[in-house]
Coordinates of C-alpha atoms in Angstrom, one line a residue:
X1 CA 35.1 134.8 112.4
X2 CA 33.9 131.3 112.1
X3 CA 36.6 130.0 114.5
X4 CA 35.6 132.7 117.1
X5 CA 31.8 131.7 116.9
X6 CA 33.0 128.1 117.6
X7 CA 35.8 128.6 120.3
X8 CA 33.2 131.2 121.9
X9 CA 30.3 128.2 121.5
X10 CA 32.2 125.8 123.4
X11 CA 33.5 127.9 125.7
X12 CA 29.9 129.1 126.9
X13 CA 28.7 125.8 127.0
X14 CA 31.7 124.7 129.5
X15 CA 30.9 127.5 132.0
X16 CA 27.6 127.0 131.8
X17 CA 28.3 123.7 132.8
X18 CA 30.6 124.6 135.6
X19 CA 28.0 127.3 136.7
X20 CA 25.9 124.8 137.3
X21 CA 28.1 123.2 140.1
X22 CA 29.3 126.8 141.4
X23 CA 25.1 127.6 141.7
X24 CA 24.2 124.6 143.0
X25 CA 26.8 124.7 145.8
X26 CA 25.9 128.0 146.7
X27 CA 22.6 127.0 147.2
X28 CA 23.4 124.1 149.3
X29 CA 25.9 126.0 151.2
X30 CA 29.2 124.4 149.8
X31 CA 32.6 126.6 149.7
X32 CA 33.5 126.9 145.8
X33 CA 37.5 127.6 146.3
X34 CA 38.2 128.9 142.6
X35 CA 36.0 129.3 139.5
X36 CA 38.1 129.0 136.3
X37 CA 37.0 129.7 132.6
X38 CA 39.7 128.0 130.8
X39 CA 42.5 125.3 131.5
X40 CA 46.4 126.0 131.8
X41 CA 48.5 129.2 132.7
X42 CA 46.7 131.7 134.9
X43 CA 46.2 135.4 132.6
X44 CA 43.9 136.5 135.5
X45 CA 42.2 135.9 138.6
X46 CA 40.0 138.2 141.5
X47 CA 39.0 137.3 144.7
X48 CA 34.8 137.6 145.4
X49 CA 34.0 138.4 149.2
X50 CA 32.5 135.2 149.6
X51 CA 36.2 133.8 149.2
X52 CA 35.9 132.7 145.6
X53 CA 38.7 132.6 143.3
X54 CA 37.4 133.8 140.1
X55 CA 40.2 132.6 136.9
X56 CA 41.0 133.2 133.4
X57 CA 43.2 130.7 132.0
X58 CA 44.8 130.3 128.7
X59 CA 43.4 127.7 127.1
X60 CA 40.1 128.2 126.2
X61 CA 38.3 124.7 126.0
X62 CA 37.7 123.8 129.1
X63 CA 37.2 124.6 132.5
X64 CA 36.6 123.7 136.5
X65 CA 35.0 124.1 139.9
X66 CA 37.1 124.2 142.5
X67 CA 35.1 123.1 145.9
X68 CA 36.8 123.0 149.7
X69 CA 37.5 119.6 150.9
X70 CA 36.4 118.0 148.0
X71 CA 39.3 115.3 147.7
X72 CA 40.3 115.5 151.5
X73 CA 38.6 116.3 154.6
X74 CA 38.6 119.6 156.3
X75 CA 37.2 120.5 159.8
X76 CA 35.1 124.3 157.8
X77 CA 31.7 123.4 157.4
X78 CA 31.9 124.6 153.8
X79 CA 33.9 121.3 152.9
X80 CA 32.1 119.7 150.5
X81 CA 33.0 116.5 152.1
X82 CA 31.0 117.6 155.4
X83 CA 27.9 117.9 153.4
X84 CA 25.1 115.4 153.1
X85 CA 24.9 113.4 150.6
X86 CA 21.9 114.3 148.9
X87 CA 23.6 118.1 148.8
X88 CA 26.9 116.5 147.0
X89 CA 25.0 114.7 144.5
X90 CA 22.7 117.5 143.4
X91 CA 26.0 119.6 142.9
X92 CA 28.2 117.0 141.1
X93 CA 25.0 116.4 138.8
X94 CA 23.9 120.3 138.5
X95 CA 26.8 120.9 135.9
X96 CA 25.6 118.3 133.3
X97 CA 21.6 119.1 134.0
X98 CA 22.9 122.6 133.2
X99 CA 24.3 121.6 129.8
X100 CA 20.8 119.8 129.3
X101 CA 18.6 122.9 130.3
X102 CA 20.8 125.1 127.8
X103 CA 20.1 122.6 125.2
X104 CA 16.2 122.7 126.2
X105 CA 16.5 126.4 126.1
X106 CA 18.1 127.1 122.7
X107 CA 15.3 124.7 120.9
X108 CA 12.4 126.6 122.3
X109 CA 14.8 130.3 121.7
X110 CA 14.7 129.0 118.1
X111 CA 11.6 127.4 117.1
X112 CA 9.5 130.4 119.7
X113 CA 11.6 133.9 118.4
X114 CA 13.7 132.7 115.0
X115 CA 11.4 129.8 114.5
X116 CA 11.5 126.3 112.2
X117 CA 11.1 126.2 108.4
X118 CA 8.0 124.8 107.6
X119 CA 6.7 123.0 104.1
X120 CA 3.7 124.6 102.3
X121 CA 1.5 124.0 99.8
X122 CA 3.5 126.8 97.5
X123 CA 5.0 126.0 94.4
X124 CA 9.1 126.1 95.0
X125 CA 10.2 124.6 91.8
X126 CA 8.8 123.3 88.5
X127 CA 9.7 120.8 86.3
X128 CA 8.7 120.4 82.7
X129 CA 5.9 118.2 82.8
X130 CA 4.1 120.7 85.6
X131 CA 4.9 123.7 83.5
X132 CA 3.5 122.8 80.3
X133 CA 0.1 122.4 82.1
X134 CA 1.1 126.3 83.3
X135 CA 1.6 125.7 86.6
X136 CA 4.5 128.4 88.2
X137 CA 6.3 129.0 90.9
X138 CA 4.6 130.9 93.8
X139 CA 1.4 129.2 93.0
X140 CA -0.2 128.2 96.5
X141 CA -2.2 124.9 95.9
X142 CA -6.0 125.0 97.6
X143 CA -7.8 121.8 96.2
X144 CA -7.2 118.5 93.9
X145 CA -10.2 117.1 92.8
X146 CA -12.1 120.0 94.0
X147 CA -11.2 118.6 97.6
X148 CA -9.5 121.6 99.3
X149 CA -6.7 120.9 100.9
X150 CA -4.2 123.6 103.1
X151 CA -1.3 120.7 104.0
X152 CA 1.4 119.7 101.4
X153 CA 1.0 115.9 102.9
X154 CA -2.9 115.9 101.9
X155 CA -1.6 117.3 98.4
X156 CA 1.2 114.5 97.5
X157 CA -1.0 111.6 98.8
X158 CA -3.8 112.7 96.2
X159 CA -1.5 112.9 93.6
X160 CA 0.1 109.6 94.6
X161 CA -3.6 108.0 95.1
X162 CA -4.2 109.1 91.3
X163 CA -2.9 106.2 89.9
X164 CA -1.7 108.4 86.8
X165 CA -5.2 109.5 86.4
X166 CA -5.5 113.5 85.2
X167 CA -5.7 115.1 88.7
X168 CA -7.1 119.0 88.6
X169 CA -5.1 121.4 90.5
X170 CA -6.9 124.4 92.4
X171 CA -4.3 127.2 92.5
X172 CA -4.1 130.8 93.7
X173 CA -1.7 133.1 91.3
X174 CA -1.6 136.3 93.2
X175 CA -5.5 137.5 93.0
X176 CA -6.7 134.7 90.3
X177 CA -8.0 131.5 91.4
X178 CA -7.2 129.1 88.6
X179 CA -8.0 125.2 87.9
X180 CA -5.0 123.7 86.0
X181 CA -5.5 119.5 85.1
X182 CA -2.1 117.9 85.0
X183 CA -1.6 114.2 84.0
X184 CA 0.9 112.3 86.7
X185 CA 3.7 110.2 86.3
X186 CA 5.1 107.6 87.7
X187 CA 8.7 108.5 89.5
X188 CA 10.7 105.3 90.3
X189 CA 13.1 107.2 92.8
X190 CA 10.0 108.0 94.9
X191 CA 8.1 105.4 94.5
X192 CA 4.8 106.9 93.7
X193 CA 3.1 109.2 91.0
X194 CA 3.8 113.0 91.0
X195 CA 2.7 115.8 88.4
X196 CA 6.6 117.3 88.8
X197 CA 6.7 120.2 91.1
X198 CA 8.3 120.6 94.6
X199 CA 6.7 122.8 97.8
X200 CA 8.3 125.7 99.2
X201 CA 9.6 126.3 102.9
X202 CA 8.1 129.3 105.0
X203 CA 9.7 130.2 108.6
X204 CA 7.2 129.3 111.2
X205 CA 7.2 130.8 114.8
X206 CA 6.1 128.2 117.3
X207 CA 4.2 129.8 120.6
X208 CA 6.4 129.1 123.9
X209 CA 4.2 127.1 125.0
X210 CA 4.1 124.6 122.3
X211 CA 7.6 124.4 121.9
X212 CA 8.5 123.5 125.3
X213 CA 7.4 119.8 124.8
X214 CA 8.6 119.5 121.0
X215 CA 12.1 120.7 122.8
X216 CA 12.2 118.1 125.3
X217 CA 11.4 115.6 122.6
X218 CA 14.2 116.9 120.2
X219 CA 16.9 117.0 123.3
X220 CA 15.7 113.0 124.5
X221 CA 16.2 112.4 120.8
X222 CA 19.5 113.6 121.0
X223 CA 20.1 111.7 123.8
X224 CA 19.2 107.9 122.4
X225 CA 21.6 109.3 119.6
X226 CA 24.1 109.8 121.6
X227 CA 24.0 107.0 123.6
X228 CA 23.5 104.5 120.5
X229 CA 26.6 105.9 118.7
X230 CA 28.4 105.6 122.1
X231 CA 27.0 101.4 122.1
X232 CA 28.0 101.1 118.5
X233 CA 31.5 102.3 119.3
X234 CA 32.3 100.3 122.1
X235 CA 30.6 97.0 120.8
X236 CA 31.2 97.4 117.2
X237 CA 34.0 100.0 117.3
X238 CA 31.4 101.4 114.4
X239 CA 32.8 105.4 114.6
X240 CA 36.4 104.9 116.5
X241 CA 38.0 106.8 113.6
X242 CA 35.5 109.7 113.8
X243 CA 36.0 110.9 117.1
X244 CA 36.9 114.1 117.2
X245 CA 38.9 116.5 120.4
X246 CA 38.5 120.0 121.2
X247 CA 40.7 121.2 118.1
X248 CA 38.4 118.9 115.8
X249 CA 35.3 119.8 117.3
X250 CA 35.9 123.7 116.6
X251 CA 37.5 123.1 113.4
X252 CA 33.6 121.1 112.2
X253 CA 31.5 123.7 113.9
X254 CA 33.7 126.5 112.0
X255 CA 32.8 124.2 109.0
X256 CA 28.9 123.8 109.1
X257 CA 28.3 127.1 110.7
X258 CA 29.9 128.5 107.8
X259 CA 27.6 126.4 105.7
X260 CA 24.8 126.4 107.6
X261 CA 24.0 129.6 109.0
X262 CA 22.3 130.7 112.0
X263 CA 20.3 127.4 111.9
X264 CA 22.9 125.1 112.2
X265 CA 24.8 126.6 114.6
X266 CA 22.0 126.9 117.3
X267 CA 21.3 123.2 116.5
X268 CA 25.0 122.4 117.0
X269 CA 24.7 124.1 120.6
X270 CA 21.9 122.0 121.4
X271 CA 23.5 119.0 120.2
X272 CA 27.0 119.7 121.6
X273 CA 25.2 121.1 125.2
X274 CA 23.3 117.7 125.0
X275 CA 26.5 115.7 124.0
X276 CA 28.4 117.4 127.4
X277 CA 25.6 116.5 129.7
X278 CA 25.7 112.5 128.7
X279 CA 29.4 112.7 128.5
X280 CA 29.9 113.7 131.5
X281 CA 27.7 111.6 133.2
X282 CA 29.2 108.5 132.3
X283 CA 30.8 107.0 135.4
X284 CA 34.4 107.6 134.4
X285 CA 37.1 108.4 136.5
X286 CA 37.4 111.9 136.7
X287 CA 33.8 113.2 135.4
X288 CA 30.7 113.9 137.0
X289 CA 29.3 110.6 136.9
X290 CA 32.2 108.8 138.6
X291 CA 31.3 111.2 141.8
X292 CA 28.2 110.4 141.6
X293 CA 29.0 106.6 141.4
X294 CA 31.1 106.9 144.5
X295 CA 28.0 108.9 146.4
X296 CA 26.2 105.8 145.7
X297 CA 28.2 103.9 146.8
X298 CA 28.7 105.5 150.5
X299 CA 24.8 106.2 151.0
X300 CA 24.8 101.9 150.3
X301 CA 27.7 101.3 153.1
X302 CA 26.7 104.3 154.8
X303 CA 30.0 105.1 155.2
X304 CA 33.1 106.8 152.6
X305 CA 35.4 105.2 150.0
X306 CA 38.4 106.0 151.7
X307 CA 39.7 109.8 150.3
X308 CA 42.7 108.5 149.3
X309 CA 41.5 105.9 147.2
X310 CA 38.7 107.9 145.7
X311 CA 41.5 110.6 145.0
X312 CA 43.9 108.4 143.5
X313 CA 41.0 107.0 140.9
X314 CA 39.8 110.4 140.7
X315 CA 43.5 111.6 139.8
X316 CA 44.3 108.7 137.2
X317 CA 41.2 109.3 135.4
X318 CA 41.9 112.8 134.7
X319 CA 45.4 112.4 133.2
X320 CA 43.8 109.5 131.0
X321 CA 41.5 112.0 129.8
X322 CA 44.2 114.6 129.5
X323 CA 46.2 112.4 127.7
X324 CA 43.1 111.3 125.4
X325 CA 42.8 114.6 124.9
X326 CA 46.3 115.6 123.8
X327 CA 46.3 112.3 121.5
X328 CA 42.7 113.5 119.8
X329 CA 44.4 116.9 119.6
X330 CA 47.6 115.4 117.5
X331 CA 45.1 113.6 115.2
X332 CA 42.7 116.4 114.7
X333 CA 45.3 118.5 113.7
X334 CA 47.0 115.9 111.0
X335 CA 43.2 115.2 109.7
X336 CA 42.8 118.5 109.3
X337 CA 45.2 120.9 108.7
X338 CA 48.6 118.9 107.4
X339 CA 47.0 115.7 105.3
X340 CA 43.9 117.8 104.4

């Protein structure tokens, strides 16, 4: 079951991403000549009355968007070629903003309707020194000192402030309202005094409208991480060994999902969708960014990179990644399945 949540995680995100060129073409009046969810031997294809080839292919990771003239001109005035430029770009770089507004969308779907778990000031667990002063779990903490407090932060710093001074404990046990005085000491893993009890987690809805900015936050986030283990990889070759292809990647969602639950697995699509969206921006030969690097480059000389050429670079990029791909696939699948 695992393995289908992950195959079907990664297959969504791909045509999302590839729905976001087919959308943005339409819109900007571009012929899309097939739509395919999947790479490899045809299983099945039908034919929309706008002229779109709509295919099923075997392999399930991956996927394309197929546009007229895009690698050669054509006299229709669907070509993509014959478009301006400013209509190419936005539909080379709709598929990756696509894989970033999924991402967006599936942190404020979580943290709005499933929501985030929270710290509070209840009692989760109780060590020895806590419970001989009669302090239990599901006691909600109110006050120390007789300060009230209704944050777990404002409770830990008192007790760290204490200085191993007695510190007294307002608590609510169900209907009683009880004072317990519990004598703090001083824990060298944290660093700072505690009376030996941990806080409890609640699930906390966030409204809409305050998760859309904690959303963009979390996915920019994402992005420097990205980005940084990308630098750290090429500079430092920090991570080489870690890269995982498509077989990999399903076989570690399978994995954490498993582990994780519902939680992890919508943070994985975030992360992943987010992941997609900078990968594929990154001006290599054969992705989205390498388009985009050659629009630049004709709105500068105001004229083409010659088809051919941009083809050809275009063409030799892809079989590099293909054969990346194939070679990530060999090593996921001896990492993972024969040496264990």
């Amino acid at each position: 079951m695992y393995v289908v949540l992950a195959l079907l995680l990664l297959g969504v995100l791909i045509i999302a991403h590839e729905a976001g060129h087919f959308w943005a073409a339409r819109a900007c009046g571009i012929g899309v000549q097939e739509f395919s969810m999947g790479m490899g031997p045809l299983i099945a294809k039908w034919q929309s009355r706008k002229g779109t080839q709509f295919s099923v292919r075997l392999l399930p990771i991956g996927g394309y968007c197929q546009f007229y003239g895009e690698d050669e001109d054509e006299p229709d005035p669907r070509a993509f070629n014959n478009q301006a430029i400013w209509k190419r770009a936005v539909t080379v770089a709709s598929g990756p903003l696509m894989n970033f507004l999924v991402a967006f969308l599936v942190v404020v779907l979580f943290m709005s309707v499933i929501g985030i778990n929270t710290i509070v000031p209840k009692v989760a667990q109780v060590e020895e020194n806590a419970q001989a002063a009669g302090l239990r779990v599901g006691d909600v903490i109110f006050s120390v000192n007789g300060a009230e407090m209704t944050k777990y932060q404002q409770i830990s710093q008192a007790i760290a402030a204490s200085a191993g001074q007695n510190v007294t404990l307002g608590v609510k046990r169900g209907e009683e309202t009880l004072s317990l005085t519990l004598t703090p000491f001083y824990d060298e893993a944290a660093g700072r005094y505690r009376v030996g009890f941990s806080f409890g987690q609640e699930r906390t809805r966030i409204s809409i409208l305050t998760s859309i900015p904690v959303s963009v936050q979390h996915n920019i986030e994402s992005v420097k991480l990205i980005l940084s283990t990308l630098k750290d990889m090429i500079f430092k070759g920090q991570g080489v060994d870690d890269v995982t292809g498509p077989v990999g990647t399903v076989y570690v969602i399978q994995e954490v999902t498993q582990q994780g639950g519902l939680d992890v697995y919508l943070e994985l699509i975030a992360l992943i969708s987010v992941n997609l969206g900078v990968m594929n921006l990154l001006p290599i030969p054969g992705l989205d960014g390498s388009r985009l690097l050659f629009l630049l480059v004709e709105a500068i000389r105001r004229k083409p990179v010659k088809r051919e050429w941009e083809g050809a670079i275009h063409a030799a990029g892809f079989i590099l990644l293909m054969g990346l791909m194939v070679l990530l696939t060999y090593k996921d699948i001896m990492r993972f399945f024969i040496k264990g």
